CSV table of C-alpha atoms and ligand atoms in Angstrom, one decimal:
chain,number,residue,atom,x,y,z
Q,225,MET,CA,-5.0,-15.7,-10.7
Q,226,TRP,CA,-5.2,-13.3,-8.4
Q,227,PHE,CA,-6.5,-13.6,-4.6
Q,228,PHE,CA,-9.3,-12.0,-2.3
Q,229,ARG,CA,-8.2,-11.6,1.7
Q,230,SER,CA,-10.7,-10.4,3.9
Q,231,PRO,CA,-10.9,-10.3,7.9
Q,232,ASP,CA,-13.6,-11.8,9.6
Q,233,VAL,CA,-16.3,-8.2,9.7
Q,234,ILE,CA,-18.2,-7.9,13.0
Q,235,PHE,CA,-20.1,-5.0,12.1
Q,236,GLY,CA,-23.0,-2.1,13.3
Q,237,ALA,CA,-24.6,-1.5,16.6
Q,238,ASP,CA,-23.3,-3.9,20.2
Q,239,SER,CA,-20.3,-5.9,17.1
Q,240,LEU,CA,-17.6,-4.6,20.5
Q,241,SER,CA,-20.4,-7.5,22.5
Q,242,TYR,CA,-18.4,-10.1,19.9
Q,243,LEU,CA,-15.6,-9.8,21.7
Q,244,ASN,CA,-17.4,-11.9,24.7
Q,245,ASN,CA,-16.5,-15.3,22.5
Q,246,ILE,CA,-13.4,-15.0,21.9
Q,247,ASP,CA,-11.2,-18.3,23.0
Q,248,ALA,CA,-8.6,-15.6,24.9
Q,249,LYS,CA,-6.6,-16.0,28.0
Q,250,ARG,CA,-4.0,-13.1,27.6
Q,251,ILE,CA,-4.7,-10.3,25.5
Q,252,VAL,CA,-2.2,-7.7,24.1
Q,253,ILE,CA,-4.2,-3.9,24.0
Q,254,VAL,CA,-2.1,-1.7,21.4
Q,255,SER,CA,-3.4,1.9,21.6
Q,256,ASP,CA,-2.6,5.6,22.5
Q,257,LYS,CA,-3.2,8.4,24.4
Q,258,ASN,CA,-5.9,10.1,23.5
Q,259,ILE,CA,-8.0,6.4,23.1
Q,260,GLN,CA,-7.4,5.5,27.1
Q,261,HIS,CA,-8.7,9.4,27.7
Q,262,ALA,CA,-11.8,8.9,25.4
Q,263,GLY,CA,-12.0,5.8,27.7
Q,264,LEU,CA,-12.8,3.5,24.8
Q,265,ILE,CA,-9.8,0.9,25.6
Q,266,GLU,CA,-11.9,0.4,29.0
Q,267,LYS,CA,-14.9,-0.4,26.6
Q,268,VAL,CA,-13.5,-2.6,25.0
Q,269,ILE,CA,-11.6,-4.2,27.9
Q,270,LYS,CA,-15.3,-4.2,29.3
Q,271,ASN,CA,-16.5,-6.4,26.3
Q,272,LEU,CA,-13.9,-9.6,26.9
Q,273,PRO,CA,-14.5,-12.3,28.5
Q,274,ASP,CA,-14.1,-12.5,32.8
Q,275,ASN,CA,-11.2,-13.9,33.7
Q,276,VAL,CA,-9.1,-12.6,30.9
Q,277,GLU,CA,-5.3,-10.7,31.8
Q,278,VAL,CA,-4.6,-7.7,29.9
Q,279,HIS,CA,-1.6,-6.0,28.9
Q,280,THR,CA,-2.2,-2.6,27.7
Q,281,ILE,CA,-0.2,-1.0,25.6
Q,282,ASP,CA,-1.6,3.3,25.3
Q,283,ASP,CA,1.4,4.9,23.6
Q,284,ILE,CA,1.6,4.4,20.1
Q,285,PRO,CA,2.4,8.5,18.9
Q,286,VAL,CA,0.3,9.5,16.0
Q,287,GLU,CA,3.5,8.4,14.0
Q,288,PRO,CA,5.3,5.8,15.5
Q,289,ASP,CA,8.8,4.7,14.0
Q,290,PHE,CA,10.1,1.0,14.7
Q,291,ASP,CA,11.8,2.1,18.3
Q,292,ASP,CA,8.2,3.6,19.3
Q,293,ILE,CA,6.7,-0.1,18.1
Q,294,THR,CA,8.9,-2.4,19.1
Q,295,GLN,CA,10.3,-1.2,22.3
Q,296,HIS,CA,7.0,-3.0,24.0
Q,297,MET,CA,8.2,-6.6,22.5
Q,298,ASP,CA,10.5,-7.6,25.8
Q,299,GLY,CA,6.9,-6.7,27.5
Q,300,ILE,CA,5.0,-8.7,25.4
Q,301,ARG,CA,7.0,-11.4,25.0
Q,302,SER,CA,7.0,-12.0,28.9
Q,303,PHE,CA,2.9,-11.3,29.2
Q,304,GLY,CA,2.7,-14.6,26.1
Q,305,PRO,CA,-0.4,-13.4,24.7
Q,306,ASP,CA,-2.7,-15.4,22.4
Q,307,TYR,CA,-4.0,-12.3,21.3
Q,308,PHE,CA,-3.1,-8.9,20.0
Q,309,ILE,CA,-6.6,-5.8,19.9
Q,310,GLY,CA,-5.3,-3.0,17.8
Q,311,VAL,CA,-8.1,0.2,19.1
Q,312,GLY,CA,-8.0,3.1,17.6
Q,313,GLY,CA,-7.1,5.0,14.0
Q,314,GLY,CA,-4.2,4.1,11.3
Q,315,SER,CA,-1.7,4.2,13.6
Q,316,CYS,CA,-2.6,1.7,16.2
Q,317,MET,CA,-3.8,-1.0,14.3
Q,318,ASP,CA,-0.6,-1.1,12.4
Q,319,SER,CA,1.3,-1.5,15.4
Q,320,ALA,CA,-0.9,-4.0,16.3
Q,321,LYS,CA,0.2,-5.7,12.8
Q,322,ILE,CA,4.2,-5.0,13.1
Q,323,LEU,CA,3.8,-6.6,17.5
Q,324,PHE,CA,2.0,-9.0,15.9
Q,325,ALA,CA,4.2,-10.2,13.3
Q,326,LEU,CA,7.4,-9.2,15.3
Q,327,TYR,CA,5.9,-11.8,19.2
Q,328,GLU,CA,5.3,-14.3,16.1
Q,329,ARG,CA,8.6,-13.9,14.5
Q,330,PRO,CA,11.2,-13.6,16.8
Q,331,ASP,CA,13.9,-13.8,14.0
Q,332,ILE,CA,12.6,-11.6,12.0
Q,333,SER,CA,12.8,-8.0,11.0
Q,334,VAL,CA,10.0,-5.4,10.6
Q,335,TYR,CA,12.3,-5.3,6.9
Q,336,ASP,CA,11.5,-9.3,6.4
Q,337,ILE,CA,7.1,-7.8,6.2
Q,338,THR,CA,7.2,-7.9,3.2
Q,339,PRO,CA,4.8,-9.6,0.4
Q,340,ILE,CA,6.9,-11.8,-1.1
Q,341,VAL,CA,8.2,-13.4,2.2
Q,342,LYS,CA,5.8,-16.1,3.5
Q,343,LEU,CA,6.1,-15.4,7.6
Q,344,GLY,CA,4.0,-18.7,8.5
Q,345,LEU,CA,2.5,-16.9,11.6
Q,346,ARG,CA,-0.4,-17.1,13.4
Q,347,LYS,CA,1.3,-20.2,15.1
Q,348,LYS,CA,1.0,-18.7,19.2
Q,349,SER,CA,-1.7,-15.4,18.7
Q,350,HIS,CA,-4.5,-14.0,16.3
Q,351,LEU,CA,-5.2,-9.6,15.8
Q,352,ILE,CA,-8.3,-8.2,16.0
Q,353,GLU,CA,-8.3,-5.0,15.1
Q,354,ILE,CA,-10.7,-1.9,16.1
Q,355,PRO,CA,-10.7,1.5,14.4
Q,356,THR,CA,-12.0,4.2,16.4
Q,357,THR,CA,-12.4,6.4,12.5
Q,358,SER,CA,-13.8,5.8,10.0
Q,359,GLY,CA,-10.9,5.7,6.7
Q,360,THR,CA,-7.9,4.7,7.7
Q,361,GLY,CA,-8.6,1.2,6.3
Q,362,SER,CA,-6.0,0.1,7.9
Q,363,GLU,CA,-8.3,-2.9,10.2
Q,364,CYS,CA,-8.8,-4.2,6.5
Q,365,SER,CA,-5.4,-4.4,5.3
Q,366,TRP,CA,-2.6,-6.3,5.3
Q,367,ALA,CA,-0.3,-2.8,5.1
Q,368,ALA,CA,1.0,-1.0,7.8
Q,369,VAL,CA,3.3,2.4,7.4
Q,370,VAL,CA,5.6,2.5,10.0
Q,371,SER,CA,8.5,6.1,9.7
Q,372,GLY,CA,12.1,5.5,10.0
Q,373,LYS,CA,14.4,6.2,12.9
Q,374,ASN,CA,15.2,9.8,12.1
Q,375,GLU,CA,14.1,9.6,8.6
Q,376,LYS,CA,11.5,11.6,6.5
Q,377,ARG,CA,10.2,9.1,4.1
Q,378,LYS,CA,7.1,6.2,5.5
Q,379,ASN,CA,7.8,2.7,5.5
Q,380,GLU,CA,5.6,1.0,4.2
Q,381,LEU,CA,5.1,-3.1,5.2
Q,382,ALA,CA,2.9,-4.9,3.3
Q,383,SER,CA,1.9,-9.4,4.1
Q,384,PRO,CA,-0.8,-10.8,3.2
Q,385,GLU,CA,0.0,-12.4,6.7
Q,386,ILE,CA,-0.5,-9.6,8.8
Q,387,LEU,CA,-4.1,-9.1,8.0
Q,388,ALA,CA,-6.7,-9.2,10.9
Q,389,ASP,CA,-8.7,-12.5,11.7
Q,390,TYR,CA,-11.3,-10.3,12.7
Q,391,ALA,CA,-11.7,-6.4,12.3
Q,392,ILE,CA,-15.0,-5.1,14.2
Q,393,LEU,CA,-16.8,-2.1,13.2
Q,394,ASP,CA,-19.1,-0.5,16.6
Q,395,PRO,CA,-19.9,2.6,15.2
Q,396,GLU,CA,-20.2,3.3,19.0
Q,397,MET,CA,-16.2,3.6,18.6
Q,398,VAL,CA,-16.3,6.3,15.9
Q,399,LEU,CA,-19.7,8.4,17.4
Q,400,SER,CA,-17.6,10.9,19.6
Q,401,LEU,CA,-14.4,11.4,16.1
Q,402,PRO,CA,-14.3,15.2,16.3
Q,403,LEU,CA,-15.7,16.8,13.3
Q,404,ASN,CA,-12.0,17.4,11.5
Q,405,GLN,CA,-11.3,14.1,12.0
Q,406,THR,CA,-14.9,12.6,10.6
Q,407,ILE,CA,-13.7,14.8,7.9
Q,408,SER,CA,-9.8,13.9,7.1
Q,409,THR,CA,-10.8,9.9,7.8
Q,410,ALA,CA,-13.6,9.7,5.1
Q,411,VAL,CA,-11.8,12.0,2.2
Q,412,ASP,CA,-9.2,8.7,3.3
Q,413,ALA,CA,-11.4,6.7,3.0
Q,414,MET,CA,-13.1,8.0,-0.8
Q,415,THR,CA,-9.4,8.0,-1.5
Q,416,HIS,CA,-9.2,4.8,-0.9
Q,417,ALA,CA,-12.2,3.7,-3.1
Q,418,ILE,CA,-11.5,6.0,-5.9
Q,419,GLU,CA,-8.1,5.2,-6.5
Q,420,SER,CA,-8.7,1.0,-5.5
Q,421,TYR,CA,-10.8,1.3,-8.7
Q,422,VAL,CA,-8.6,2.1,-11.9
Q,423,SER,CA,-4.7,0.8,-9.8
Q,424,SER,CA,-4.0,-1.9,-12.1
Q,425,TRP,CA,-4.2,-4.3,-9.5
Q,426,SER,CA,-8.5,-3.4,-9.5
Q,427,ASN,CA,-10.3,-6.8,-10.6
Q,428,PRO,CA,-13.8,-7.5,-9.8
Q,429,TYR,CA,-13.7,-8.3,-5.7
Q,430,SER,CA,-11.9,-4.3,-5.2
Q,431,GLU,CA,-14.1,-2.9,-7.8
Q,432,ALA,CA,-17.6,-3.8,-6.0
Q,433,LEU,CA,-16.4,-3.1,-2.5
Q,434,ALA,CA,-15.0,0.6,-3.6
Q,435,GLU,CA,-18.8,1.5,-5.5
Q,436,LYS,CA,-20.0,0.0,-2.3
Q,437,GLY,CA,-18.2,2.0,-0.3
Q,438,LEU,CA,-17.9,4.7,-2.4
Q,439,PHE,CA,-21.8,5.1,-1.6
Q,440,MET,CA,-22.3,4.2,1.1
Q,441,VAL,CA,-19.8,6.9,2.7
Q,442,SER,CA,-20.6,9.3,0.2
Q,443,HIS,CA,-24.0,9.5,1.4
Q,444,SER,CA,-24.2,9.8,5.1
Q,445,ILE,CA,-20.6,11.9,5.5
Q,446,MET,CA,-22.6,15.4,4.6
Q,447,ASP,CA,-25.1,14.2,7.3
Q,448,VAL,CA,-23.2,13.4,9.4
Q,449,LEU,CA,-21.5,15.9,9.8
Q,450,LYS,CA,-25.0,17.7,10.6
Q,451,LYS,CA,-25.6,15.1,13.5
Q,452,PRO,CA,-22.1,13.9,14.4
Q,453,GLY,CA,-24.2,11.8,16.8
Q,454,SER,CA,-26.3,10.0,15.1
Q,455,LEU,CA,-25.2,6.4,14.9
Q,456,GLU,CA,-26.9,5.2,12.3
Q,457,LEU,CA,-24.9,7.5,10.1
Q,458,ARG,CA,-21.9,6.8,11.6
Q,459,ASN,CA,-23.0,3.1,11.0
Q,460,ASN,CA,-22.5,4.4,7.5
Q,461,VAL,CA,-19.6,6.0,7.2
Q,462,HIS,CA,-17.6,3.3,9.4
Q,463,ILE,CA,-19.1,0.8,7.1
Q,464,GLY,CA,-18.5,2.0,3.9
Q,465,ALA,CA,-14.8,3.5,4.8
Q,466,SER,CA,-14.5,0.1,6.1
Q,467,MET,CA,-15.7,-1.0,2.4
Q,468,ALA,CA,-13.1,1.3,1.1
Q,469,GLY,CA,-10.2,-0.4,2.7
Q,470,LEU,CA,-11.0,-4.0,1.8
Q,471,SER,CA,-11.2,-2.3,-1.2
Q,472,PHE,CA,-7.5,-1.1,-1.9
Q,473,SER,CA,-6.0,-3.4,0.1
Q,474,ASN,CA,-7.5,-6.6,-2.2
Q,475,SER,CA,-5.9,-3.5,-5.1
Q,476,GLN,CA,-3.6,-1.1,-4.4
Q,477,ILE,CA,-4.0,3.0,-3.7
Q,478,GLY,CA,-3.1,4.5,-6.6
Q,479,LEU,CA,-0.4,8.7,-6.6
Q,480,ALA,CA,-3.1,10.2,-4.8
Q,481,HIS,CA,-1.4,7.9,-2.1
Q,482,ALA,CA,2.2,8.9,-2.8
Q,483,LEU,CA,1.8,12.5,-3.2
Q,484,GLY,CA,-0.1,12.3,-0.2
Q,485,HIS,CA,2.1,10.6,1.9
Q,486,SER,CA,5.5,12.6,0.9
Q,487,LEU,CA,3.2,16.2,1.9
Q,488,GLY,CA,2.3,14.5,4.8
Q,489,ALA,CA,5.5,13.3,5.7
Q,490,VAL,CA,7.3,16.8,5.2
Q,491,PHE,CA,4.9,18.9,6.6
Q,492,LYS,CA,3.0,16.9,9.1
Q,493,MET,CA,-1.0,17.4,8.9
Q,494,ALA,CA,-3.5,14.4,8.9
Q,495,HIS,CA,-3.0,11.5,6.0
Q,496,GLY,CA,-6.8,12.0,4.7
Q,497,THR,CA,-6.3,15.6,4.3
Q,498,ALA,CA,-3.2,15.3,2.5
Q,499,VAL,CA,-4.3,12.5,0.5
Q,500,GLY,CA,-7.5,14.6,-0.3
Q,501,ILE,CA,-5.4,17.6,-1.9
Q,502,PHE,CA,-4.4,15.8,-4.4
Q,503,LEU,CA,-7.2,13.3,-5.8
Q,504,PRO,CA,-8.6,15.7,-8.1
Q,505,HIS,CA,-5.8,16.8,-9.2
Q,506,VAL,CA,-5.1,13.2,-9.6
Q,507,VAL,CA,-7.9,12.6,-11.2
Q,508,SER,CA,-7.7,14.6,-13.6
Q,509,TYR,CA,-4.9,13.3,-14.7
Q,510,ASN,CA,-5.6,9.9,-14.5
Q,511,SER,CA,-8.7,10.7,-16.5
Q,512,LEU,CA,-8.0,9.8,-20.2
Q,513,GLU,CA,-6.8,6.5,-19.4
Q,514,VAL,CA,-9.9,5.7,-17.1
Q,515,ASP,CA,-12.4,7.7,-17.8
Q,516,GLY,CA,-14.9,4.9,-18.2
Q,517,LYS,CA,-13.7,4.1,-14.8
Q,518,TYR,CA,-15.1,7.6,-13.6
Q,519,SER,CA,-17.7,8.3,-14.7
Q,520,ILE,CA,-19.2,4.6,-12.3
Q,521,LEU,CA,-17.6,6.4,-9.5
Q,522,ASN,CA,-19.4,10.0,-9.8
Q,523,ASN,CA,-22.4,8.1,-10.6
Q,524,LEU,CA,-22.6,7.2,-6.7
Q,525,PHE,CA,-21.8,10.1,-5.2
Q,526,PRO,CA,-25.8,11.7,-4.0
Q,527,GLU,CA,-28.0,13.8,-7.2
Q,528,ASP,CA,-27.1,17.4,-5.4
Q,529,ILE,CA,-23.1,17.2,-5.5
Q,530,LYS,CA,-22.7,15.8,-8.7
Q,531,GLY,CA,-21.0,18.0,-11.2
Q,532,LYS,CA,-20.3,16.9,-14.6
Q,533,ASN,CA,-17.4,14.6,-14.2
Q,534,LEU,CA,-15.4,13.1,-10.8
Q,535,HIS,CA,-12.9,15.5,-10.9
Q,536,ASP,CA,-16.0,18.6,-10.2
Q,537,THR,CA,-18.0,16.3,-8.8
Q,538,LEU,CA,-14.8,16.2,-6.1
Q,539,ILE,CA,-14.1,19.8,-5.4
Q,540,LYS,CA,-18.0,20.4,-5.1
Q,541,MET,CA,-17.9,18.0,-2.1
Q,542,PHE,CA,-14.4,19.0,-1.0
Q,543,LYS,CA,-16.4,22.5,-0.8
Q,544,VAL,CA,-19.4,21.5,1.6
Q,545,ILE,CA,-17.0,19.4,3.5
Q,546,ASN,CA,-14.0,21.5,4.5
Q,547,GLN,CA,-11.2,19.5,3.1
Q,548,PRO,CA,-8.8,22.2,1.6
Q,549,LEU,CA,-8.1,22.2,-2.1
Q,550,LYS,CA,-4.6,23.7,-2.1
Q,551,ILE,CA,-1.7,23.2,-0.6
Q,552,SER,CA,-2.0,27.3,0.3
Q,553,ASP,CA,-5.1,26.3,2.5
Q,554,LEU,CA,-2.9,24.5,5.1
Q,555,ASN,CA,-0.1,27.3,5.9
Q,556,ILE,CA,2.0,26.2,4.1
Q,557,THR,CA,3.9,28.7,2.6
Q,558,ARG,CA,4.9,29.6,-0.7
Q,559,LYS,CA,8.9,29.5,-0.1
Q,560,SER,CA,8.6,27.0,2.7
Q,561,PHE,CA,6.8,25.0,-0.4
Q,562,ASP,CA,9.7,25.3,-3.2
Q,563,ASP,CA,12.1,25.4,-0.4
Q,564,ASN,CA,10.5,21.2,0.0
Q,565,LEU,CA,9.9,20.7,-3.6
Q,566,ASN,CA,12.7,18.4,-4.1
Q,567,THR,CA,12.6,16.4,-1.7
Q,568,LEU,CA,8.4,16.2,-2.0
Q,569,ILE,CA,9.3,15.1,-4.9
Q,570,GLU,CA,12.3,12.0,-3.9
Q,571,LEU,CA,9.8,11.0,-1.0
Q,572,ALA,CA,7.1,10.7,-3.4
Q,573,GLU,CA,9.2,8.5,-6.2
Q,574,ASP,CA,9.7,6.0,-4.2
Q,575,SER,CA,6.2,5.4,-2.3
Q,576,THR,CA,4.3,1.8,-3.5
Q,577,GLY,CA,1.6,3.9,-5.0
Q,578,ILE,CA,3.0,4.9,-8.0
Q,579,THR,CA,4.4,1.7,-9.2
Q,580,MET,CA,0.1,0.5,-9.5
Q,581,ASN,CA,-2.0,4.0,-11.2
Q,582,PRO,CA,-3.3,3.4,-14.3
Q,583,VAL,CA,-1.2,6.0,-16.1
Q,584,GLU,CA,2.6,6.2,-15.2
Q,585,ALA,CA,4.4,9.2,-13.7
Q,586,GLY,CA,7.7,10.5,-13.7
Q,587,ARG,CA,9.2,12.8,-11.7
Q,588,GLU,CA,8.2,15.8,-14.4
Q,589,GLU,CA,4.7,14.6,-14.3
Q,590,ILE,CA,5.3,14.9,-10.2
Q,591,LYS,CA,6.5,17.5,-9.9
Q,592,GLU,CA,3.9,18.9,-11.6
Q,593,LEU,CA,0.9,17.7,-10.2
Q,594,PHE,CA,2.9,19.3,-7.2
Q,595,VAL,CA,2.6,22.7,-8.1
Q,596,LYS,CA,-0.7,22.2,-9.9
Q,597,SER,CA,-2.1,21.4,-6.2
Q,598,PHE,CA,0.3,24.1,-4.6
Q,599,GLY,CA,-2.3,26.7,-5.8
Q,600,ASP,CA,-2.0,31.1,-6.0
T,12,MET,CA,14.0,-9.4,-34.0
T,13,ALA,CA,15.5,-10.9,-31.3
T,14,ILE,CA,14.6,-15.0,-30.1
T,15,PHE,CA,13.6,-14.6,-26.1
T,16,PRO,CA,16.4,-16.5,-24.5
T,17,SER,CA,19.2,-15.4,-26.5
T,18,PRO,CA,23.0,-13.3,-26.2
T,19,GLU,CA,20.6,-11.1,-28.9
T,20,TRP,CA,17.7,-10.6,-26.5
T,21,ALA,CA,19.7,-9.7,-23.7
T,22,ASP,CA,22.3,-7.1,-26.3
T,23,GLU,CA,19.5,-5.8,-27.7
T,24,TYR,CA,17.7,-5.6,-23.7
T,25,VAL,CA,20.2,-4.2,-22.3
T,26,LYS,CA,20.4,-1.2,-24.8
T,27,LYS,CA,16.4,-0.4,-24.4
T,28,LEU,CA,16.9,-0.7,-21.0
T,29,ASN,CA,19.6,2.1,-20.7
T,30,SER,CA,18.3,4.4,-23.1
T,31,ASN,CA,15.3,4.0,-21.1
T,32,GLU,CA,14.5,7.2,-19.4
T,33,SER,CA,11.5,6.2,-16.9
T,34,TYR,CA,13.8,3.8,-16.0
T,35,LYS,CA,17.0,6.0,-15.2
T,36,ASP,CA,15.0,7.9,-13.2
T,37,SER,CA,13.3,5.5,-11.2
T,38,GLY,CA,16.4,3.6,-10.6
T,39,LYS,CA,18.5,6.4,-9.7
T,40,THR,CA,19.5,5.9,-6.0
T,41,TRP,CA,19.0,1.8,-7.0
T,42,GLU,CA,22.5,-0.2,-6.9
T,43,ASP,CA,22.7,-3.9,-7.3
T,44,THR,CA,23.4,-6.8,-9.5
T,45,LEU,CA,19.8,-8.7,-10.3
T,46,THR,CA,20.0,-12.0,-12.2
T,47,PHE,CA,17.3,-13.2,-14.2
T,48,VAL,CA,16.9,-16.8,-13.8
T,49,ILE,CA,14.7,-18.4,-16.8
T,50,GLU,CA,14.1,-22.1,-16.1
T,51,PRO,CA,12.7,-25.4,-17.9
T,52,ASP,CA,9.5,-26.3,-18.5
T,53,GLU,CA,7.7,-27.5,-21.4
T,54,LYS,CA,8.2,-25.1,-23.9
T,55,TYR,CA,12.2,-24.7,-23.1
T,56,ASN,CA,14.5,-27.3,-21.7
T,57,LYS,CA,17.3,-25.3,-20.4
T,58,THR,CA,18.0,-22.8,-18.1
T,59,TRP,CA,19.4,-19.8,-19.0
T,60,TYR,CA,21.4,-16.5,-16.4
T,61,LEU,CA,21.2,-12.6,-17.5
T,62,TYR,CA,23.2,-10.9,-14.7
T,63,LEU,CA,22.9,-7.3,-14.8
T,64,ASP,CA,25.3,-4.7,-13.0
T,65,LEU,CA,22.9,-1.6,-12.0
T,66,ALA,CA,23.7,1.3,-11.0
T,67,HIS,CA,22.2,4.9,-10.7
T,68,GLY,CA,19.4,4.4,-13.5
T,69,GLU,CA,22.0,2.5,-15.4
T,70,CYS,CA,22.5,-1.4,-16.7
T,71,ARG,CA,27.1,-1.1,-16.2
T,72,ASP,CA,27.7,-4.1,-16.9
T,73,TYR,CA,25.2,-7.8,-17.8
T,74,LYS,CA,26.9,-11.7,-18.8
T,75,TYR,CA,24.8,-14.1,-19.5
T,76,SER,CA,25.1,-17.5,-19.6
T,77,ASP,CA,23.3,-21.1,-19.8
T,78,LYS,CA,24.5,-22.6,-16.7
T,79,GLU,CA,24.7,-20.7,-13.3
T,80,ASP,CA,29.4,-20.1,-12.8
T,81,GLY,CA,29.0,-18.6,-15.9
T,82,VAL,CA,27.6,-16.0,-15.0
T,83,PRO,CA,29.2,-13.7,-11.0
T,84,LYS,CA,26.3,-14.7,-8.0
T,85,ALA,CA,24.3,-11.5,-7.7
T,86,THR,CA,22.6,-10.2,-5.0
T,87,PHE,CA,19.4,-10.3,-6.5
T,88,ILE,CA,18.0,-13.3,-8.0
T,89,TYR,CA,14.1,-12.9,-10.2
T,90,LYS,CA,13.4,-17.1,-11.7
T,91,GLY,CA,10.6,-18.3,-12.5
T,92,LYS,CA,9.8,-21.0,-15.7
T,93,TYR,CA,10.0,-19.9,-19.2
T,94,SER,CA,6.6,-20.2,-19.6
T,95,ASN,CA,5.7,-17.0,-16.7
T,96,TRP,CA,8.8,-15.3,-18.4
T,97,VAL,CA,6.6,-15.2,-21.1
T,98,LYS,CA,3.9,-13.6,-20.1
T,99,LEU,CA,6.6,-11.4,-17.9
T,100,ILE,CA,7.1,-9.9,-21.3
T,101,ASN,CA,3.6,-10.2,-22.5
T,102,LYS,CA,2.5,-7.5,-19.3
T,103,GLU,CA,0.1,-10.8,-18.5
T,104,ILE,CA,1.6,-11.0,-15.3
T,105,ASP,CA,2.8,-7.8,-13.0
T,106,PRO,CA,6.5,-8.4,-11.9
T,107,ILE,CA,5.6,-8.3,-8.1
T,108,GLN,CA,1.8,-10.3,-8.1
T,109,GLY,CA,4.0,-12.9,-10.1
T,110,ILE,CA,5.5,-13.5,-6.8
T,111,MET,CA,2.3,-13.4,-4.7
T,112,THR,CA,1.0,-15.9,-6.5
T,113,GLY,CA,4.1,-17.9,-7.3
T,114,LYS,CA,5.2,-17.0,-10.6
T,115,PHE,CA,8.0,-16.3,-9.7
T,116,LYS,CA,10.1,-16.2,-6.9
T,117,LEU,CA,12.9,-13.5,-5.4
T,118,GLU,CA,15.5,-13.9,-3.7
T,119,GLY,CA,17.6,-11.5,-1.6
T,120,GLN,CA,17.1,-8.4,0.7
T,121,MET,CA,13.3,-8.1,0.3
T,122,MET,CA,12.4,-4.8,1.7
T,123,LYS,CA,15.3,-3.2,-0.3
T,124,ILE,CA,13.5,-4.2,-3.4
T,125,MET,CA,9.9,-3.1,-2.6
T,126,ARG,CA,11.7,0.5,-2.8
T,127,TYR,CA,12.5,0.2,-6.3
T,128,THR,CA,8.9,-1.6,-7.0
T,129,LYS,CA,8.8,1.6,-10.0
T,130,ALA,CA,12.1,0.2,-10.8
T,131,ALA,CA,11.5,-3.1,-10.8
T,132,LYS,CA,8.5,-2.4,-13.9
T,133,ASP,CA,10.5,-0.5,-15.9
T,134,MET,CA,12.9,-3.0,-16.1
T,135,VAL,CA,10.1,-5.5,-16.8
T,136,ASN,CA,7.9,-2.9,-19.3
T,137,THR,CA,11.7,-2.5,-20.9
T,138,ALA,CA,11.9,-6.2,-22.0
T,139,SER,CA,8.4,-5.7,-23.6
T,140,MET,CA,9.8,-2.7,-25.8
T,141,VAL,CA,12.5,-5.3,-26.7
T,142,ASP,CA,11.0,-6.5,-30.8
T,143,THR,CA,10.9,-9.9,-29.0
T,144,GLN,CA,10.3,-13.6,-31.2
T,145,PHE,CA,10.0,-16.3,-28.3
T,146,GLU,CA,10.9,-20.0,-29.4
T,147,ALA,CA,7.7,-21.6,-29.6
A,99,FE2,FE1,-5.0,6.8,3.1
């Protein structure tokens, strides 16, 4: 027995206008300053039904800790929303999930948000997620990543009940996404598809979404970088990334995410850049076990980029789109890497991505992967 | 060959757990007590408890009983019907998916155990390494 879970997905040009149909009176928008400045919150508000009251939170930091999120609880409780709308990248959407859960259940702690506790949400409100990047998949996932207070380690909260009711994928919301973020989030999306496809929790539903998601992202990302203003190309990557998100959410992520979370926690960098550094190495590491599956995925890449195996294809593709290939490309010195190697290994060992990777990885294997990924 | 569940099985399980390098590593920061509860169903008509005192990748003490008060109270309880334990040991069920699908119940501080999913998996893998004979 296993499940397939998904929000209602509203996609394509003009999908923001769907918001006009929701039966809402009081809405909390969860977002950040950059999204505010880019005019994207205003875009959302313009599409809401008339006469709704909106309470906007626009100060979610790039890597929020629990306090950054929960400090808003009093304001939310006195406002009394019937809808939460997360607008942004992974942090904003994840924060919306957590605020929604804590508003529904004032009696629980964030640590109760695990897949093995029944929360009984949706007694008072609902959750909509609107991504402004194409990659995190948070709009379709039931996970939320939050830093601990003064802790390097990231907490990976998860519960099927924090899955959004609606995910709205409007390509207008990513049209002005800067190129560096377009690249790192697309790499994240491809990593989701590939890791989910070979995870020990993979299943026919997650596999179908991984295949199509990877196809769509890999066939459009290089063109998006040439024509970032193309709504059609942006739409392809946006939908593909969301499919990859739906895929891993119904399966699991793997070793590249475990290593990437760790690297990102020690040396600050974009999440997609971090997981992408490890992906080709993890593919080589896993390939004895899941080579057949990898060759199916390899065939989904565009002909002109396809190498003799998935590892080679990824290297080729990453070179074309300027995704760094080694840790030493990231302004991290050998010394600082060596000084932090133990912490890196320990953080990776703690990450859930390790558990459902198709090939077991212990301390030694993790260390070897880190060292290999550092490069020269 | 040890019958599951039985004192011999418990002895063998703990021996295997304590020589499992992977568990030694994944459980090295974990210190807790955990009781496995095997609940009756059509194939097995008793309830059986295996209490494990775990510290730093090692099981330093264990007790078993067919009575609840025959073992100390543990901070975590992982329980399921006999047939589901059979599936778990045969690796047909993943320990966390087992909880999410309602085949197993976990009592205790949930977030804490989620930090030790690798250790939990190693514990289950260890059960699969025991040369086990099922009763029915
Ligand atoms: Fe990711």
